[in-house]
Each structure stands twice: as C-alpha cells, then as structure tokens.
Amino acid sequence: NVLGSQNFAAVHNSSALGTDSSSGLLLANNDNSVGAVSPPIFFSAKSTSNLFNSAYASIYGVKTGNGADTNWSAGGLVFATSSSSGANERMRITSGGFVGIGKTPTAKLDILGSSATPLIMQLTTENTNCDITMASYYSTTATRLRTSGSDFQVHTNGTQRMRITSGGNVAIPNDSGSFSGGASLILTKKSGVPYIQYQYSGASPSFRLEMDEYVTAGNVRQYFTQTNGGVSNGFSMTFNTGSVIF
C-alpha cells in the first residue's frame, strides 16, 4: 500500500486531485498524540541486487500541538536522507516557521554541525562581490559584509567603512572613502612589529594620536602630532600643561 496502512486516509476529494482549492493529497495518521508522524513521502531507487527498491530520502510531517476539530493542528515538516543505514533527519521546519539543519531550531535559521569537523557555510557567486546583508524590516539602510575575492569589507549605510586586506592589514578610509593616499589609516605589521600607518596626501599633512582621560575637573587631552606644517617634519607632544616639540 503506497499511501500507508489502514490507519491512513489516503485521498481527500479523491475524485479529482487539484480541481479546486479543497482538493489535494492527504497523508493522515489517526494517532492524535503530540509527536505523531504522518506517512512519509519516500524517494527510492533499485538496490544493489536490482531486486528491491531502496529508499534514500523522505519528507514527513510531525504533529507538535493540538488544534480544534474544525481547524489545523500545529505541526512541522521534516526532511530526511539516508547514508545507507536508515533515515536521518537533516532539516526541520517548525510550526513557528523556524528552519533547523542538524537540530530542532530555536531561531529563524539554526544550524548544528558535527563535532568531528568545523561548521562551514559557503557562499559562492559568479559575480565579483559576495555579500551577507543584515537589515531591519523597518529600515531602508543595511549593514553588509562583503568579499571581493581577496579582501573582507564592512559596509554601513551603503558605504564601505573598513577593509581587511588579503595581506592581513586593517584599513579605515578617509572622509572621501579612499583607502590610499588621502588620510587613510592602516593597522599593519612591519618586520613582525605591529604599527599604525597613516597616509595623507594633502597640502599640509598631519597625524594626531589623541588620548583623553576623564578627571573631576573635566577632560584632560594629551596627544602626539606629526606635521609637515608648523613643526617641520617633526613631532609635538601636547599635554594639559602645554606642548613639547621634537
């Protein structure tokens, strides 16, 4: 019996499937307990001996809550595949619309990987860029994580704000969005030593490293300044008591 045993009502409006909105295939289990499983839809192929049809995948429903006699019950949908020794649940859609891969989900998308191997989620595109976009339903702006093939970028409000290069440098652009030649900041290493590289191509380039300390009298600002203007190719250290020029 392809549609199930005597406990399974096979077809609703069986005179014609699909003639109106109430027609369709009904796979029913007369068990009304929570956790009852519907008759599965099996996918099969000939076995090694070519004598039997062996199932390798199935889809079935699971009742997860009771409903009124005139209404639907709560339930989910399970997708299972076999690795040659029986069916294994691979993905589940809950009554709340959550999707779980490898587990019963507690979020809109919930994935559990095997403890034996790292969990890898791979996104591949034939386009130059591959993005993960995060946005609120109530907002027109979005935060985007992007790779252009060799670097990793962070975008907010439609603009790239930070980049990790293929060489491992962290770059922050200038006010015009440029990452080179005009007030861009690069966190990198030279000969194994971490350092901050500041690039500026303006007429009066300068760089300032500022440290603020809050005290009861207010903010005490101390900073180092490198400039090619007022202090020719040198540094000045400014404290709350004044400046020292090198």
PDB file of C-alpha atoms in Angstrom:
ATOM      1  CA  ASN A   1       0.000   0.000   0.000  1.00  0.00           C
ATOM      2  CA  VAL A   2       1.889   3.043  -1.254  1.00  0.00           C
ATOM      3  CA  LEU A   3      -0.163   5.583   0.725  1.00  0.00           C
ATOM      4  CA  GLY A   4       0.038   3.780   4.074  1.00  0.00           C
ATOM      5  CA  SER A   5      -1.796   1.227   6.206  1.00  0.00           C
ATOM      6  CA  GLN A   6      -5.450   1.007   7.172  1.00  0.00           C
ATOM      7  CA  ASN A   7      -4.946   3.861   9.647  1.00  0.00           C
ATOM      8  CA  PHE A   8      -4.143   6.292   6.847  1.00  0.00           C
ATOM      9  CA  ALA A   9      -6.828   8.159   4.965  1.00  0.00           C
ATOM     10  CA  ALA A  10      -5.325   8.292   1.504  1.00  0.00           C
ATOM     11  CA  VAL A  11      -7.053  10.973  -0.521  1.00  0.00           C
ATOM     12  CA  HIS A  12      -9.303  13.942   0.209  1.00  0.00           C
ATOM     13  CA  ASN A  13     -11.657  14.751  -2.680  1.00  0.00           C
ATOM     14  CA  SER A  14     -10.171  11.747  -4.403  1.00  0.00           C
ATOM     15  CA  SER A  15     -12.418  12.031  -7.430  1.00  0.00           C
ATOM     16  CA  ALA A  16     -10.028  14.645  -8.854  1.00  0.00           C
ATOM     17  CA  LEU A  17      -6.774  15.956  -7.421  1.00  0.00           C
ATOM     18  CA  GLY A  18      -6.291  19.654  -7.990  1.00  0.00           C
ATOM     19  CA  THR A  19      -9.671  20.633  -9.424  1.00  0.00           C
ATOM     20  CA  ASP A  20     -10.333  23.269  -6.760  1.00  0.00           C
ATOM     21  CA  SER A  21      -8.799  24.814  -3.635  1.00  0.00           C
ATOM     22  CA  SER A  22     -10.053  21.996  -1.372  1.00  0.00           C
ATOM     23  CA  SER A  23      -8.581  19.175  -3.467  1.00  0.00           C
ATOM     24  CA  GLY A  24      -5.280  17.522  -2.725  1.00  0.00           C
ATOM     25  CA  LEU A  25      -3.453  14.523  -1.307  1.00  0.00           C
ATOM     26  CA  LEU A  26      -3.983  13.741   2.374  1.00  0.00           C
ATOM     27  CA  LEU A  27      -1.453  11.576   4.216  1.00  0.00           C
ATOM     28  CA  ALA A  28      -3.083  11.050   7.601  1.00  0.00           C
ATOM     29  CA  ASN A  29      -2.218   9.297  10.847  1.00  0.00           C
ATOM     30  CA  ASN A  30      -5.181   8.535  13.142  1.00  0.00           C
ATOM     31  CA  ASP A  31      -2.932   8.931  16.184  1.00  0.00           C
ATOM     32  CA  ASN A  32      -3.913  12.242  17.857  1.00  0.00           C
ATOM     33  CA  SER A  33      -0.937  12.426  20.250  1.00  0.00           C
ATOM     34  CA  VAL A  34       1.698  15.138  20.030  1.00  0.00           C
ATOM     35  CA  GLY A  35       4.721  13.752  18.197  1.00  0.00           C
ATOM     36  CA  ALA A  36       2.672  11.587  15.840  1.00  0.00           C
ATOM     37  CA  VAL A  37       4.339  11.276  12.444  1.00  0.00           C
ATOM     38  CA  SER A  38       2.480  11.341   9.125  1.00  0.00           C
ATOM     39  CA  PRO A  39       3.049   8.705   6.454  1.00  0.00           C
ATOM     40  CA  PRO A  40       6.272   9.725   4.702  1.00  0.00           C
ATOM     41  CA  ILE A  41       6.778  10.571   1.075  1.00  0.00           C
ATOM     42  CA  PHE A  42       9.621   8.270   0.047  1.00  0.00           C
ATOM     43  CA  PHE A  43      12.190   8.603  -2.729  1.00  0.00           C
ATOM     44  CA  SER A  44      13.765   5.336  -3.804  1.00  0.00           C
ATOM     45  CA  ALA A  45      15.867   3.534  -6.397  1.00  0.00           C
ATOM     46  CA  LYS A  46      16.789  -0.052  -7.203  1.00  0.00           C
ATOM     47  CA  SER A  47      19.029  -1.773  -4.645  1.00  0.00           C
ATOM     48  CA  THR A  48      22.461  -3.236  -5.420  1.00  0.00           C
ATOM     49  CA  SER A  49      20.956  -6.606  -6.311  1.00  0.00           C
ATOM     50  CA  ASN A  50      18.401  -4.887  -8.528  1.00  0.00           C
ATOM     51  CA  LEU A  51      15.671  -6.890  -6.777  1.00  0.00           C
ATOM     52  CA  PHE A  52      14.298  -4.234  -4.434  1.00  0.00           C
ATOM     53  CA  ASN A  53      13.521  -0.548  -4.339  1.00  0.00           C
ATOM     54  CA  SER A  54      15.530   1.030  -1.527  1.00  0.00           C
ATOM     55  CA  ALA A  55      14.539   4.394  -0.074  1.00  0.00           C
ATOM     56  CA  TYR A  56      17.219   7.088   0.215  1.00  0.00           C
ATOM     57  CA  ALA A  57      15.199  10.169   1.231  1.00  0.00           C
ATOM     58  CA  SER A  58      11.827  11.084   2.703  1.00  0.00           C
ATOM     59  CA  ILE A  59       9.630  14.003   3.730  1.00  0.00           C
ATOM     60  CA  TYR A  60       7.069  13.722   6.507  1.00  0.00           C
ATOM     61  CA  GLY A  61       5.069  15.806   8.940  1.00  0.00           C
ATOM     62  CA  VAL A  62       5.227  15.781  12.745  1.00  0.00           C
ATOM     63  CA  LYS A  63       2.330  16.861  14.927  1.00  0.00           C
ATOM     64  CA  THR A  64       3.554  19.259  17.633  1.00  0.00           C
ATOM     65  CA  GLY A  65       0.294  20.566  19.080  1.00  0.00           C
ATOM     66  CA  ASN A  66      -3.454  20.083  19.101  1.00  0.00           C
ATOM     67  CA  GLY A  67      -5.984  22.116  17.135  1.00  0.00           C
ATOM     68  CA  ALA A  68      -9.758  22.428  17.113  1.00  0.00           C
ATOM     69  CA  ASP A  69     -11.731  19.828  15.192  1.00  0.00           C
ATOM     70  CA  THR A  70     -12.575  22.424  12.543  1.00  0.00           C
ATOM     71  CA  ASN A  71      -9.050  23.817  12.251  1.00  0.00           C
ATOM     72  CA  TRP A  72      -5.464  22.806  11.580  1.00  0.00           C
ATOM     73  CA  SER A  73      -3.247  21.260  14.254  1.00  0.00           C
ATOM     74  CA  ALA A  74       0.240  22.593  14.990  1.00  0.00           C
ATOM     75  CA  GLY A  75       2.990  20.698  13.232  1.00  0.00           C
ATOM     76  CA  GLY A  76       6.290  20.760  11.440  1.00  0.00           C
ATOM     77  CA  LEU A  77       7.869  19.297   8.334  1.00  0.00           C
ATOM     78  CA  VAL A  78      10.930  17.033   8.375  1.00  0.00           C
ATOM     79  CA  PHE A  79      13.365  16.294   5.536  1.00  0.00           C
ATOM     80  CA  ALA A  80      15.403  13.108   5.936  1.00  0.00           C
ATOM     81  CA  THR A  81      18.125  11.398   3.922  1.00  0.00           C
ATOM     82  CA  SER A  82      19.925   8.089   4.335  1.00  0.00           C
ATOM     83  CA  SER A  83      23.614   7.277   4.437  1.00  0.00           C
ATOM     84  CA  SER A  84      22.739   3.607   3.642  1.00  0.00           C
ATOM     85  CA  SER A  85      21.674   2.599   7.181  1.00  0.00           C
ATOM     86  CA  GLY A  86      18.260   4.181   7.653  1.00  0.00           C
ATOM     87  CA  ALA A  87      16.679   7.606   7.550  1.00  0.00           C
ATOM     88  CA  ASN A  88      18.354  10.525   9.345  1.00  0.00           C
ATOM     89  CA  GLU A  89      16.642  13.843   9.921  1.00  0.00           C
ATOM     90  CA  ARG A  90      18.605  16.595   8.144  1.00  0.00           C
ATOM     91  CA  MET A  91      16.290  19.614   8.183  1.00  0.00           C
ATOM     92  CA  ARG A  92      13.129  20.618  10.022  1.00  0.00           C
ATOM     93  CA  ILE A  93      10.663  23.474   9.543  1.00  0.00           C
ATOM     94  CA  THR A  94       8.768  24.101  12.782  1.00  0.00           C
ATOM     95  CA  SER A  95       5.197  25.287  13.230  1.00  0.00           C
ATOM     96  CA  GLY A  96       6.630  28.735  14.015  1.00  0.00           C
ATOM     97  CA  GLY A  97       8.486  28.932  10.699  1.00  0.00           C
ATOM     98  CA  PHE A  98      11.955  28.278  12.152  1.00  0.00           C
ATOM     99  CA  VAL A  99      14.352  26.262   9.993  1.00  0.00           C
ATOM    100  CA  GLY A 100      16.813  23.896  11.634  1.00  0.00           C
ATOM    101  CA  ILE A 101      19.626  21.994   9.945  1.00  0.00           C
ATOM    102  CA  GLY A 102      21.034  19.229  12.118  1.00  0.00           C
ATOM    103  CA  LYS A 103      18.841  20.221  15.084  1.00  0.00           C
ATOM    104  CA  THR A 104      15.414  21.384  16.204  1.00  0.00           C
ATOM    105  CA  PRO A 105      15.670  25.145  15.651  1.00  0.00           C
ATOM    106  CA  THR A 106      15.241  27.921  18.215  1.00  0.00           C
ATOM    107  CA  ALA A 107      15.890  30.734  15.699  1.00  0.00           C
ATOM    108  CA  LYS A 108      14.769  31.590  12.159  1.00  0.00           C
ATOM    109  CA  LEU A 109      17.805  29.684  10.851  1.00  0.00           C
ATOM    110  CA  ASP A 110      19.565  27.357  13.284  1.00  0.00           C
ATOM    111  CA  ILE A 111      22.439  25.125  12.123  1.00  0.00           C
ATOM    112  CA  LEU A 112      24.312  22.482  14.112  1.00  0.00           C
ATOM    113  CA  GLY A 113      27.467  20.929  12.697  1.00  0.00           C
ATOM    114  CA  SER A 114      29.203  17.714  13.617  1.00  0.00           C
ATOM    115  CA  SER A 115      31.702  17.852  16.492  1.00  0.00           C
ATOM    116  CA  ALA A 116      34.200  16.000  14.300  1.00  0.00           C
ATOM    117  CA  THR A 117      34.540  18.734  11.674  1.00  0.00           C
ATOM    118  CA  PRO A 118      34.282  22.548  11.665  1.00  0.00           C
ATOM    119  CA  LEU A 119      30.957  24.009  10.573  1.00  0.00           C
ATOM    120  CA  ILE A 120      31.383  25.595   7.147  1.00  0.00           C
ATOM    121  CA  MET A 121      28.762  27.742   5.455  1.00  0.00           C
ATOM    122  CA  GLN A 122      29.930  28.548   1.953  1.00  0.00           C
ATOM    123  CA  LEU A 123      28.555  31.280  -0.283  1.00  0.00           C
ATOM    124  CA  THR A 124      29.801  31.258  -3.880  1.00  0.00           C
ATOM    125  CA  THR A 125      28.899  33.688  -6.635  1.00  0.00           C
ATOM    126  CA  GLU A 126      29.857  34.235 -10.261  1.00  0.00           C
ATOM    127  CA  ASN A 127      29.734  37.978  -9.552  1.00  0.00           C
ATOM    128  CA  THR A 128      32.791  39.979  -8.444  1.00  0.00           C
ATOM    129  CA  ASN A 129      31.323  40.533  -4.969  1.00  0.00           C
ATOM    130  CA  CYS A 130      29.731  38.127  -2.493  1.00  0.00           C
ATOM    131  CA  ASP A 131      27.686  39.764   0.280  1.00  0.00           C
ATOM    132  CA  ILE A 132      25.947  38.971   3.542  1.00  0.00           C
ATOM    133  CA  THR A 133      23.415  41.745   4.183  1.00  0.00           C
ATOM    134  CA  MET A 134      21.728  42.467   7.516  1.00  0.00           C
ATOM    135  CA  ALA A 135      18.846  44.925   7.684  1.00  0.00           C
ATOM    136  CA  SER A 136      15.832  45.773   9.772  1.00  0.00           C
ATOM    137  CA  TYR A 137      12.428  45.308   8.163  1.00  0.00           C
ATOM    138  CA  TYR A 138      11.619  48.854   9.323  1.00  0.00           C
ATOM    139  CA  SER A 139      14.746  50.497   7.887  1.00  0.00           C
ATOM    140  CA  THR A 140      15.934  51.281   4.371  1.00  0.00           C
ATOM    141  CA  THR A 141      19.617  51.008   5.342  1.00  0.00           C
ATOM    142  CA  ALA A 142      21.629  47.834   5.830  1.00  0.00           C
ATOM    143  CA  THR A 143      24.914  46.541   7.165  1.00  0.00           C
ATOM    144  CA  ARG A 144      26.828  44.452   4.666  1.00  0.00           C
ATOM    145  CA  LEU A 145      29.761  42.068   4.939  1.00  0.00           C
ATOM    146  CA  ARG A 146      31.437  41.665   1.567  1.00  0.00           C
ATOM    147  CA  THR A 147      34.321  39.884  -0.074  1.00  0.00           C
ATOM    148  CA  SER A 148      35.553  40.960  -3.472  1.00  0.00           C
ATOM    149  CA  GLY A 149      37.694  37.885  -3.909  1.00  0.00           C
ATOM    150  CA  SER A 150      40.789  38.922  -1.968  1.00  0.00           C
ATOM    151  CA  ASP A 151      39.706  41.222   0.862  1.00  0.00           C
ATOM    152  CA  PHE A 152      36.980  41.447   3.501  1.00  0.00           C
ATOM    153  CA  GLN A 153      34.864  44.589   3.751  1.00  0.00           C
ATOM    154  CA  VAL A 154      32.386  46.065   6.233  1.00  0.00           C
ATOM    155  CA  HIS A 155      29.714  48.378   4.789  1.00  0.00           C
ATOM    156  CA  THR A 156      27.218  50.508   6.720  1.00  0.00           C
ATOM    157  CA  ASN A 157      24.558  52.795   5.236  1.00  0.00           C
ATOM    158  CA  GLY A 158      25.712  51.884   1.727  1.00  0.00           C
ATOM    159  CA  THR A 159      29.374  52.858   2.242  1.00  0.00           C
ATOM    160  CA  GLN A 160      32.490  50.788   2.896  1.00  0.00           C
ATOM    161  CA  ARG A 161      33.813  51.674   6.371  1.00  0.00           C
ATOM    162  CA  MET A 162      36.591  49.144   6.939  1.00  0.00           C
ATOM    163  CA  ARG A 163      38.635  46.646   4.984  1.00  0.00           C
ATOM    164  CA  ILE A 164      40.861  43.707   5.894  1.00  0.00           C
ATOM    165  CA  THR A 165      43.242  43.166   3.005  1.00  0.00           C
ATOM    166  CA  SER A 166      44.452  39.814   1.708  1.00  0.00           C
ATOM    167  CA  GLY A 167      47.752  40.551   3.468  1.00  0.00           C
ATOM    168  CA  GLY A 168      46.042  40.905   6.857  1.00  0.00           C
ATOM    169  CA  ASN A 169      46.123  44.708   7.153  1.00  0.00           C
ATOM    170  CA  VAL A 170      43.148  46.548   8.633  1.00  0.00           C
ATOM    171  CA  ALA A 171      42.335  49.731   6.709  1.00  0.00           C
ATOM    172  CA  ILE A 172      39.953  52.587   7.545  1.00  0.00           C
ATOM    173  CA  PRO A 173      39.238  55.090   4.741  1.00  0.00           C
ATOM    174  CA  ASN A 174      39.384  58.866   4.804  1.00  0.00           C
ATOM    175  CA  ASP A 175      36.394  61.196   4.697  1.00  0.00           C
ATOM    176  CA  SER A 176      36.041  60.780   0.937  1.00  0.00           C
ATOM    177  CA  GLY A 177      36.057  56.975   1.192  1.00  0.00           C
ATOM    178  CA  SER A 178      39.565  56.459  -0.215  1.00  0.00           C
ATOM    179  CA  PHE A 179      41.831  53.772   1.235  1.00  0.00           C
ATOM    180  CA  SER A 180      45.086  55.162  -0.145  1.00  0.00           C
ATOM    181  CA  GLY A 181      46.866  58.467  -0.480  1.00  0.00           C
ATOM    182  CA  GLY A 182      44.437  60.668   1.415  1.00  0.00           C
ATOM    183  CA  ALA A 183      44.125  60.441   5.195  1.00  0.00           C
ATOM    184  CA  SER A 184      43.516  56.706   5.349  1.00  0.00           C
ATOM    185  CA  LEU A 185      44.509  54.667   8.386  1.00  0.00           C
ATOM    186  CA  ILE A 186      46.134  51.245   8.136  1.00  0.00           C
ATOM    187  CA  LEU A 187      46.799  48.898  11.045  1.00  0.00           C
ATOM    188  CA  THR A 188      49.555  46.553   9.986  1.00  0.00           C
ATOM    189  CA  LYS A 189      52.875  44.961  10.938  1.00  0.00           C
ATOM    190  CA  LYS A 190      56.388  45.686   9.776  1.00  0.00           C
ATOM    191  CA  SER A 191      59.115  43.119  10.411  1.00  0.00           C
ATOM    192  CA  GLY A 192      56.732  41.388  12.770  1.00  0.00           C
ATOM    193  CA  VAL A 193      56.091  44.516  14.835  1.00  0.00           C
ATOM    194  CA  PRO A 194      52.538  45.981  14.897  1.00  0.00           C
ATOM    195  CA  TYR A 195      52.248  49.624  13.924  1.00  0.00           C
ATOM    196  CA  ILE A 196      49.789  52.220  12.708  1.00  0.00           C
ATOM    197  CA  GLN A 197      50.412  53.614   9.245  1.00  0.00           C
ATOM    198  CA  TYR A 198      48.730  56.911   8.442  1.00  0.00           C
ATOM    199  CA  GLN A 199      48.608  58.050   4.832  1.00  0.00           C
ATOM    200  CA  TYR A 200      47.917  61.640   3.833  1.00  0.00           C
ATOM    201  CA  SER A 201      48.461  63.399   0.521  1.00  0.00           C
ATOM    202  CA  GLY A 202      47.052  66.852   1.298  1.00  0.00           C
ATOM    203  CA  ALA A 203      48.930  70.156   1.196  1.00  0.00           C
ATOM    204  CA  SER A 204      49.529  70.213   4.971  1.00  0.00           C
ATOM    205  CA  PRO A 205      49.592  66.583   6.077  1.00  0.00           C
ATOM    206  CA  SER A 206      49.395  65.844   9.772  1.00  0.00           C
ATOM    207  CA  PHE A 207      48.649  62.939  12.025  1.00  0.00           C
ATOM    208  CA  ARG A 208      47.388  63.101  15.569  1.00  0.00           C
ATOM    209  CA  LEU A 209      47.197  60.303  18.134  1.00  0.00           C
ATOM    210  CA  GLU A 210      44.924  61.517  20.904  1.00  0.00           C
ATOM    211  CA  MET A 211      44.390  60.161  24.400  1.00  0.00           C
ATOM    212  CA  ASP A 212      41.594  61.500  26.610  1.00  0.00           C
ATOM    213  CA  GLU A 213      41.438  60.972  30.342  1.00  0.00           C
ATOM    214  CA  TYR A 214      38.386  61.912  32.352  1.00  0.00           C
ATOM    215  CA  VAL A 215      39.117  63.666  35.659  1.00  0.00           C
ATOM    216  CA  THR A 216      36.881  65.571  38.025  1.00  0.00           C
ATOM    217  CA  ALA A 217      37.941  68.882  36.516  1.00  0.00           C
ATOM    218  CA  GLY A 218      36.956  67.723  33.034  1.00  0.00           C
ATOM    219  CA  ASN A 219      38.662  66.083  30.077  1.00  0.00           C
ATOM    220  CA  VAL A 220      42.447  66.262  30.001  1.00  0.00           C
ATOM    221  CA  ARG A 221      43.562  65.821  26.418  1.00  0.00           C
ATOM    222  CA  GLN A 222      47.050  64.569  25.593  1.00  0.00           C
ATOM    223  CA  TYR A 223      48.195  63.801  22.094  1.00  0.00           C
ATOM    224  CA  PHE A 224      51.103  63.347  19.700  1.00  0.00           C
ATOM    225  CA  THR A 225      51.058  65.347  16.470  1.00  0.00           C
ATOM    226  CA  GLN A 226      53.212  64.837  13.381  1.00  0.00           C
ATOM    227  CA  THR A 227      53.045  67.580  10.807  1.00  0.00           C
ATOM    228  CA  ASN A 228      54.889  68.972   7.811  1.00  0.00           C
ATOM    229  CA  GLY A 229      53.458  72.409   8.541  1.00  0.00           C
ATOM    230  CA  GLY A 230      54.120  74.264  11.773  1.00  0.00           C
ATOM    231  CA  VAL A 231      56.634  71.695  13.011  1.00  0.00           C
ATOM    232  CA  SER A 232      58.776  70.768  10.036  1.00  0.00           C
ATOM    233  CA  ASN A 233      58.938  67.009   9.670  1.00  0.00           C
ATOM    234  CA  GLY A 234      58.777  66.591  13.436  1.00  0.00           C
ATOM    235  CA  PHE A 235      56.541  65.675  16.325  1.00  0.00           C
ATOM    236  CA  SER A 236      54.885  67.655  19.061  1.00  0.00           C
ATOM    237  CA  MET A 237      53.550  66.238  22.310  1.00  0.00           C
ATOM    238  CA  THR A 238      50.703  68.252  23.787  1.00  0.00           C
ATOM    239  CA  PHE A 239      49.755  67.863  27.444  1.00  0.00           C
ATOM    240  CA  ASN A 240      47.272  69.734  29.557  1.00  0.00           C
ATOM    241  CA  THR A 241      50.177  71.939  30.663  1.00  0.00           C
ATOM    242  CA  GLY A 242      51.456  72.785  27.196  1.00  0.00           C
ATOM    243  CA  SER A 243      53.374  71.454  24.184  1.00  0.00           C
ATOM    244  CA  VAL A 244      56.787  69.891  23.783  1.00  0.00           C
ATOM    245  CA  ILE A 245      58.197  69.955  20.239  1.00  0.00           C
ATOM    246  CA  PHE A 246      60.739  67.483  18.851  1.00  0.00           C
TER     247      PHE A 246
END
